[in-house]
Amino acid sequence: MSDAAQPTAAEVRAAADAVKAALDRHLAAVENRTGDDDPAVYESFNALAAAAEAYDERLYDRYDEVTPFEIPGADDSLPPYAGPEEPNALSVLIRRDYAVAEPQRLLAQAQRIADLDPDAPARPSDAPVVGSSVHAALGVLFGEFEPDEIASRHKEFGLEEGDSTLWVAAADELPEPGEWLSAPFDQADPERVVCRFDVSAVFDEDELEGFEDRDDDA
């Protein structure tokens, strides 16, 4: 970058002040949050991420230095929003990954659910419905409980959480009943995603690596 295109020291200072203000707004939003999906927290998070990125860029361009922190940006992989400004309908796309960490616990829980089913066909008392089939146990579990309840009780069912993501996409109108059931995610348009929330252990690992690096440098 040429000297003429470099930010001035005052611009770097202004970017630093913007980060401080964004930090205050984010903390205030967190302190006054109304729930897990409070839009004020989400918006202040994005504002803080944008301010930190702008400061980091100006700091590097002016002084060839970088900041020691990074805010993960889940929306970086999405193209610019091109949907309606006032959506008439929404599609909520959710993916959650699980590992079967304790198969015997999963089998036992599924068998208990099957035993309590009043509509189950008559069978000998010692004849298990699930048996040793994890496949059958998963069918029983996910047929009985809503996905959100499984997410909150996953350890109870012998499952271990992996990554998860939730996309809220704008639509002009609701599709016809049954229109997309054969391929529910094929019609997802990244340009219509209003907001996205990701949960991944990689964020925590990145933070841990940062702490380890600082300890090594000490």
Coordinates of C-alpha atoms in Angstrom, one line a residue:
M1 CA 0.0 0.0 0.0
S2 CA 1.3 3.5 -0.9
D3 CA 1.8 6.1 1.8
A4 CA -1.0 8.2 0.3
A5 CA -3.5 5.4 0.8
Q6 CA -2.5 4.6 4.4
P7 CA -4.9 5.7 7.1
T8 CA -3.8 8.5 9.3
A9 CA -3.0 8.1 13.0
A10 CA -6.2 10.0 13.7
E11 CA -8.2 7.4 11.7
V12 CA -6.6 4.6 13.6
R13 CA -7.4 6.3 16.9
A14 CA -11.0 6.8 15.7
A15 CA -11.3 3.1 14.8
A16 CA -10.0 2.2 18.3
D17 CA -12.6 4.5 19.9
A18 CA -15.3 2.8 17.7
V19 CA -14.2 -0.6 19.1
K20 CA -14.5 0.7 22.7
A21 CA -18.0 2.1 22.0
A22 CA -19.0 -1.2 20.3
L23 CA -17.8 -3.1 23.4
D24 CA -19.9 -0.9 25.7
R25 CA -23.0 -1.4 23.5
H26 CA -22.4 -5.2 23.3
L27 CA -22.0 -5.5 27.1
A28 CA -25.2 -3.4 27.7
A29 CA -27.1 -5.6 25.3
V30 CA -25.9 -8.8 27.1
E31 CA -26.7 -7.3 30.5
N32 CA -30.3 -6.5 29.4
R33 CA -30.9 -9.5 27.1
T34 CA -34.4 -10.9 27.0
G35 CA -33.6 -14.4 26.0
D36 CA -31.1 -16.7 24.2
D37 CA -32.0 -15.3 20.8
D38 CA -32.2 -11.6 21.7
P39 CA -31.8 -9.7 18.4
A40 CA -30.1 -6.7 20.3
V41 CA -27.3 -9.1 21.4
Y42 CA -26.9 -10.5 17.9
E43 CA -26.8 -7.0 16.3
S44 CA -24.4 -5.6 18.9
F45 CA -22.2 -8.7 18.3
N46 CA -22.0 -8.1 14.6
A47 CA -21.3 -4.4 15.2
L48 CA -18.5 -5.3 17.5
A49 CA -17.1 -7.7 15.0
A50 CA -17.2 -5.1 12.2
A51 CA -15.6 -2.4 14.4
A52 CA -12.8 -4.8 15.5
E53 CA -12.1 -5.8 11.9
A54 CA -12.0 -2.2 10.8
Y55 CA -9.6 -1.3 13.6
D56 CA -7.4 -4.3 12.9
E57 CA -7.1 -3.3 9.2
R58 CA -6.3 0.3 9.9
L59 CA -3.8 -0.7 12.6
Y60 CA -2.0 -3.1 10.2
D61 CA -2.0 -0.6 7.3
R62 CA -0.6 2.2 9.4
Y63 CA 1.7 0.4 11.8
D64 CA 2.1 -3.1 10.4
E65 CA 0.6 -4.5 13.7
V66 CA -2.3 -6.7 14.4
T67 CA -4.7 -7.2 17.4
P68 CA -4.3 -10.4 19.6
F69 CA -8.0 -11.3 19.3
E70 CA -10.4 -12.5 16.6
I71 CA -14.2 -12.6 16.6
P72 CA -15.5 -15.5 14.6
G73 CA -17.8 -14.4 11.8
A74 CA -20.3 -17.1 10.9
D75 CA -21.9 -14.9 8.2
D76 CA -18.6 -14.5 6.3
S77 CA -19.5 -17.5 4.2
L78 CA -22.8 -16.0 3.1
P79 CA -23.2 -13.7 0.1
P80 CA -24.8 -10.3 0.5
Y81 CA -28.5 -10.4 1.4
A82 CA -30.7 -10.1 -1.7
G83 CA -34.1 -11.0 -0.3
P84 CA -37.2 -8.8 0.4
E85 CA -36.7 -6.0 2.9
E86 CA -40.0 -7.0 4.6
P87 CA -40.4 -10.8 4.3
N88 CA -43.9 -12.2 4.2
A89 CA -42.7 -15.7 5.3
L90 CA -39.7 -17.4 6.8
S91 CA -37.9 -20.7 6.5
V92 CA -35.9 -21.8 9.5
L93 CA -33.2 -24.4 8.6
I94 CA -31.5 -26.2 11.4
R95 CA -28.8 -28.8 11.5
R96 CA -27.4 -30.4 14.6
D97 CA -24.7 -33.1 14.7
Y98 CA -24.4 -35.7 17.4
A99 CA -22.1 -38.6 18.1
V100 CA -23.5 -41.7 19.7
A101 CA -21.2 -41.6 22.7
E102 CA -22.9 -44.2 24.9
P103 CA -24.9 -46.7 22.8
Q104 CA -26.1 -48.7 25.8
R105 CA -27.6 -45.6 27.4
L106 CA -29.3 -44.7 24.1
L107 CA -30.7 -48.3 23.8
A108 CA -31.9 -48.3 27.4
Q109 CA -33.7 -44.9 27.0
A110 CA -35.3 -45.9 23.8
Q111 CA -36.5 -49.2 25.3
R112 CA -38.0 -47.3 28.2
I113 CA -39.9 -45.1 25.8
A114 CA -41.1 -48.1 23.9
D115 CA -42.2 -49.8 27.0
L116 CA -44.3 -46.8 28.1
D117 CA -46.1 -46.5 24.7
P118 CA -49.8 -47.4 25.3
D119 CA -50.3 -47.9 21.5
A120 CA -47.5 -50.4 21.1
P121 CA -48.7 -53.9 19.9
A122 CA -48.9 -56.6 22.5
R123 CA -45.6 -58.6 22.9
P124 CA -44.0 -60.9 25.5
S125 CA -42.7 -58.8 28.5
D126 CA -39.2 -60.0 27.9
A127 CA -39.1 -59.2 24.2
P128 CA -37.3 -55.9 23.6
V129 CA -38.5 -53.6 20.9
V130 CA -35.2 -51.9 20.4
G131 CA -32.9 -54.8 21.1
S132 CA -29.3 -54.0 20.1
S133 CA -30.2 -51.8 17.2
V134 CA -28.9 -48.2 17.5
H135 CA -30.8 -47.5 14.3
A136 CA -34.1 -48.5 15.9
A137 CA -33.3 -46.6 19.1
L138 CA -32.7 -43.4 17.2
G139 CA -36.0 -43.8 15.4
V140 CA -37.8 -44.2 18.8
L141 CA -36.0 -41.3 20.4
F142 CA -36.5 -38.8 17.6
G143 CA -40.0 -40.0 17.1
E144 CA -40.9 -39.3 20.7
F145 CA -39.1 -36.0 21.4
E146 CA -38.9 -32.6 19.7
P147 CA -35.4 -31.7 18.4
D148 CA -35.0 -28.9 20.9
E149 CA -35.7 -31.3 23.8
I150 CA -33.2 -33.8 22.5
A151 CA -30.7 -30.9 22.2
S152 CA -31.2 -30.0 25.9
R153 CA -31.2 -33.6 27.1
H154 CA -28.6 -35.1 24.7
K155 CA -26.3 -36.4 27.5
E156 CA -29.3 -38.2 29.1
F157 CA -29.8 -40.1 25.8
G158 CA -26.1 -41.0 25.4
L159 CA -25.4 -38.5 22.7
E160 CA -22.5 -36.0 22.4
E161 CA -23.0 -32.6 20.7
G162 CA -21.1 -31.7 17.5
D163 CA -21.5 -28.5 15.5
S164 CA -24.9 -26.9 14.9
T165 CA -26.2 -24.1 12.7
L166 CA -29.5 -22.3 12.4
W167 CA -30.4 -20.2 9.3
V168 CA -33.4 -17.9 9.1
A169 CA -34.2 -17.3 5.4
A170 CA -36.7 -14.9 4.0
A171 CA -39.5 -16.0 1.6
D172 CA -42.1 -14.1 -0.5
E173 CA -44.8 -16.5 0.6
L174 CA -45.2 -20.0 2.1
P175 CA -44.8 -22.8 -0.3
E176 CA -47.6 -25.2 -1.1
P177 CA -48.1 -28.0 1.5
G178 CA -45.7 -30.9 0.8
E179 CA -43.9 -29.0 -1.9
W180 CA -40.4 -29.3 -0.5
L181 CA -40.7 -32.3 1.9
S182 CA -38.8 -34.7 -0.5
A183 CA -35.7 -32.5 -0.4
P184 CA -36.1 -30.0 2.4
F185 CA -32.7 -28.2 2.1
D186 CA -32.2 -28.1 -1.7
Q187 CA -34.1 -24.9 -2.1
A188 CA -32.1 -22.9 0.5
D189 CA -30.9 -19.7 -1.0
P190 CA -27.9 -18.2 0.8
E191 CA -28.8 -14.7 -0.6
R192 CA -32.1 -14.8 1.4
V193 CA -30.6 -15.7 4.8
V194 CA -31.6 -13.0 7.2
C195 CA -29.4 -14.2 10.0
R196 CA -27.4 -17.2 11.0
F197 CA -26.3 -18.7 14.3
D198 CA -23.5 -21.2 14.5
V199 CA -22.3 -23.3 17.5
S200 CA -19.0 -25.1 17.2
A201 CA -16.2 -26.3 19.4
V202 CA -13.7 -24.8 17.0
F203 CA -14.5 -21.3 18.4
D204 CA -13.4 -22.5 21.9
E205 CA -10.4 -24.3 20.5
D206 CA -9.2 -21.2 18.7
E207 CA -9.6 -19.2 21.9
L208 CA -7.7 -21.9 23.8
E209 CA -4.9 -21.8 21.3
G210 CA -4.6 -18.1 21.7
F211 CA -4.2 -18.5 25.5
E212 CA -1.6 -21.2 25.0
D213 CA 0.3 -19.0 22.6
R214 CA 0.4 -16.2 25.1
D215 CA 1.6 -18.6 27.8
D216 CA 4.4 -19.8 25.5
D217 CA 5.5 -16.3 24.9
A218 CA 5.6 -15.4 28.6

